[in-house]
């Protein structure tokens, strides 16, 4: 399986394969045409509460990752995660995020779970 994480603001590349936006909110200043997003599974994104907690600097990345994985166990999120695994088995999958540090974001947690 080939799963990678990229910032949504980077230009699409042919090797991206299926491009999935994994943020709950649409990225500022980016048109849908420019983003070239194939899927946007909002139910698989961190909850608003978890996102606010993490961005407020109240916990470590490791704690955030654990809480996020617990959220992904919910039925709808788990179903979407299985769908992403299926997409990754079929070809390249690129998880897109607006996070400034994708390596310490929910997208990195998803990539680890999908690989």
mmCIF file of C-alpha atoms in Angstrom:
data_model
loop_
_atom_site.group_PDB
_atom_site.id
_atom_site.type_symbol
_atom_site.label_atom_id
_atom_site.label_comp_id
_atom_site.label_asym_id
_atom_site.label_seq_id
_atom_site.Cartn_x
_atom_site.Cartn_y
_atom_site.Cartn_z
ATOM 1 C CA UNK A 1 0.000 0.000 0.000
ATOM 2 C CA UNK A 2 1.142 3.503 -0.759
ATOM 3 C CA UNK A 3 -0.180 6.195 1.583
ATOM 4 C CA UNK A 4 1.367 9.608 1.846
ATOM 5 C CA UNK A 5 0.534 12.900 3.516
ATOM 6 C CA UNK A 6 0.784 16.241 1.747
ATOM 7 C CA UNK A 7 -0.339 19.770 2.398
ATOM 8 C CA UNK A 8 -3.454 20.548 0.400
ATOM 9 C CA UNK A 9 -1.850 23.809 -0.751
ATOM 10 C CA UNK A 10 0.852 21.914 -2.684
ATOM 11 C CA UNK A 11 0.197 21.416 -6.384
ATOM 12 C CA UNK A 12 -1.339 18.055 -7.280
ATOM 13 C CA UNK A 13 1.063 15.483 -8.717
ATOM 14 C CA UNK A 14 0.268 12.517 -10.984
ATOM 15 C CA UNK A 15 1.607 10.069 -8.367
ATOM 16 C CA UNK A 16 -0.914 11.326 -5.772
ATOM 17 C CA UNK A 17 -3.469 8.758 -6.861
ATOM 18 C CA UNK A 18 -6.706 9.258 -4.943
ATOM 19 C CA UNK A 19 -6.598 12.601 -3.120
ATOM 20 C CA UNK A 20 -8.513 12.676 0.168
ATOM 21 C CA UNK A 21 -8.997 15.821 2.242
ATOM 22 C CA UNK A 22 -8.826 14.752 5.880
ATOM 23 C CA UNK A 23 -9.619 18.130 7.472
ATOM 24 C CA UNK A 24 -13.054 18.938 8.882
ATOM 25 C CA UNK A 25 -12.965 22.485 7.500
ATOM 26 C CA UNK A 26 -12.303 23.479 3.907
ATOM 27 C CA UNK A 27 -8.824 25.079 3.579
ATOM 28 C CA UNK A 28 -8.836 28.866 3.466
ATOM 29 C CA UNK A 29 -8.197 30.552 0.166
ATOM 30 C CA UNK A 30 -8.288 27.356 -1.885
ATOM 31 C CA UNK A 31 -10.823 26.668 -4.604
ATOM 32 C CA UNK A 32 -12.232 23.206 -5.095
ATOM 33 C CA UNK A 33 -10.840 23.125 -8.644
ATOM 34 C CA UNK A 34 -7.318 23.944 -7.450
ATOM 35 C CA UNK A 35 -7.436 21.369 -4.635
ATOM 36 C CA UNK A 36 -8.468 18.483 -6.904
ATOM 37 C CA UNK A 37 -9.931 16.545 -3.975
ATOM 38 C CA UNK A 38 -11.496 13.181 -4.809
ATOM 39 C CA UNK A 39 -13.049 12.500 -1.397
ATOM 40 C CA UNK A 40 -13.751 14.457 1.791
ATOM 41 C CA UNK A 41 -14.805 12.074 4.590
ATOM 42 C CA UNK A 42 -15.662 14.574 7.335
ATOM 43 C CA UNK A 43 -16.838 11.867 9.743
ATOM 44 C CA UNK A 44 -13.270 10.526 9.811
ATOM 45 C CA UNK A 45 -11.745 13.837 10.917
ATOM 46 C CA UNK A 46 -10.990 14.752 14.539
ATOM 47 C CA UNK A 47 -13.927 16.156 16.465
ATOM 48 C CA UNK A 48 -14.131 19.907 16.925
ATOM 49 C CA UNK A 49 -13.480 19.441 20.652
ATOM 50 C CA UNK A 50 -10.353 17.356 20.075
ATOM 51 C CA UNK A 51 -9.072 19.717 17.410
ATOM 52 C CA UNK A 52 -9.523 22.759 19.681
ATOM 53 C CA UNK A 53 -7.934 20.947 22.627
ATOM 54 C CA UNK A 54 -4.843 20.033 20.596
ATOM 55 C CA UNK A 55 -4.435 23.449 18.965
ATOM 56 C CA UNK A 56 -4.720 25.137 22.359
ATOM 57 C CA UNK A 57 -1.511 23.323 23.328
ATOM 58 C CA UNK A 58 -3.111 21.498 26.240
ATOM 59 C CA UNK A 59 -1.610 18.095 25.456
ATOM 60 C CA UNK A 60 1.144 16.275 23.633
ATOM 61 C CA UNK A 61 0.966 14.913 20.119
ATOM 62 C CA UNK A 62 1.055 11.388 21.528
ATOM 63 C CA UNK A 63 -1.995 12.085 23.710
ATOM 64 C CA UNK A 64 -3.771 13.696 20.765
ATOM 65 C CA UNK A 65 -3.014 10.650 18.596
ATOM 66 C CA UNK A 66 -4.431 8.309 21.244
ATOM 67 C CA UNK A 67 -7.610 10.334 21.614
ATOM 68 C CA UNK A 68 -8.011 10.552 17.857
ATOM 69 C CA UNK A 69 -7.582 6.795 17.434
ATOM 70 C CA UNK A 70 -10.333 6.331 20.042
ATOM 71 C CA UNK A 71 -12.610 8.590 17.978
ATOM 72 C CA UNK A 72 -11.835 6.530 14.874
ATOM 73 C CA UNK A 73 -13.324 3.486 16.603
ATOM 74 C CA UNK A 74 -16.814 5.007 16.267
ATOM 75 C CA UNK A 75 -18.864 3.057 13.689
ATOM 76 C CA UNK A 76 -19.069 5.708 10.951
ATOM 77 C CA UNK A 77 -15.396 6.662 11.264
ATOM 78 C CA UNK A 78 -14.316 3.009 11.345
ATOM 79 C CA UNK A 79 -16.293 2.336 8.181
ATOM 80 C CA UNK A 80 -14.613 5.254 6.427
ATOM 81 C CA UNK A 81 -11.204 4.073 7.639
ATOM 82 C CA UNK A 82 -11.904 0.662 6.099
ATOM 83 C CA UNK A 83 -12.876 2.418 2.859
ATOM 84 C CA UNK A 84 -9.544 4.298 2.891
ATOM 85 C CA UNK A 85 -7.692 0.999 3.408
ATOM 86 C CA UNK A 86 -9.459 -0.406 0.366
ATOM 87 C CA UNK A 87 -8.497 2.642 -1.709
ATOM 88 C CA UNK A 88 -4.875 2.282 -0.575
ATOM 89 C CA UNK A 89 -4.854 -1.393 -1.595
ATOM 90 C CA UNK A 90 -5.948 -0.409 -5.106
ATOM 91 C CA UNK A 91 -3.288 2.259 -5.661
ATOM 92 C CA UNK A 92 -1.643 5.402 -4.325
ATOM 93 C CA UNK A 93 -3.572 7.343 -1.690
ATOM 94 C CA UNK A 94 -2.704 10.883 -0.663
ATOM 95 C CA UNK A 95 -4.087 12.335 2.543
ATOM 96 C CA UNK A 96 -4.402 16.104 2.257
ATOM 97 C CA UNK A 97 -4.326 18.529 5.163
ATOM 98 C CA UNK A 98 -3.932 22.251 5.678
ATOM 99 C CA UNK A 99 -1.892 21.607 8.842
ATOM 100 C CA UNK A 100 1.388 23.515 8.878
ATOM 101 C CA UNK A 101 3.143 20.500 10.408
ATOM 102 C CA UNK A 102 1.526 17.475 8.729
ATOM 103 C CA UNK A 103 3.968 15.103 10.461
ATOM 104 C CA UNK A 104 2.376 16.038 13.821
ATOM 105 C CA UNK A 105 -1.235 16.135 12.694
ATOM 106 C CA UNK A 106 -4.196 13.828 12.475
ATOM 107 C CA UNK A 107 -3.177 13.075 8.878
ATOM 108 C CA UNK A 108 -0.002 11.395 10.156
ATOM 109 C CA UNK A 109 -2.084 9.295 12.559
ATOM 110 C CA UNK A 110 -4.314 8.215 9.667
ATOM 111 C CA UNK A 111 -1.332 7.408 7.438
ATOM 112 C CA UNK A 112 0.148 5.202 10.166
ATOM 113 C CA UNK A 113 -3.160 3.370 10.616
ATOM 114 C CA UNK A 114 -3.533 2.857 6.873
ATOM 115 C CA UNK A 115 -0.005 1.594 6.189
#
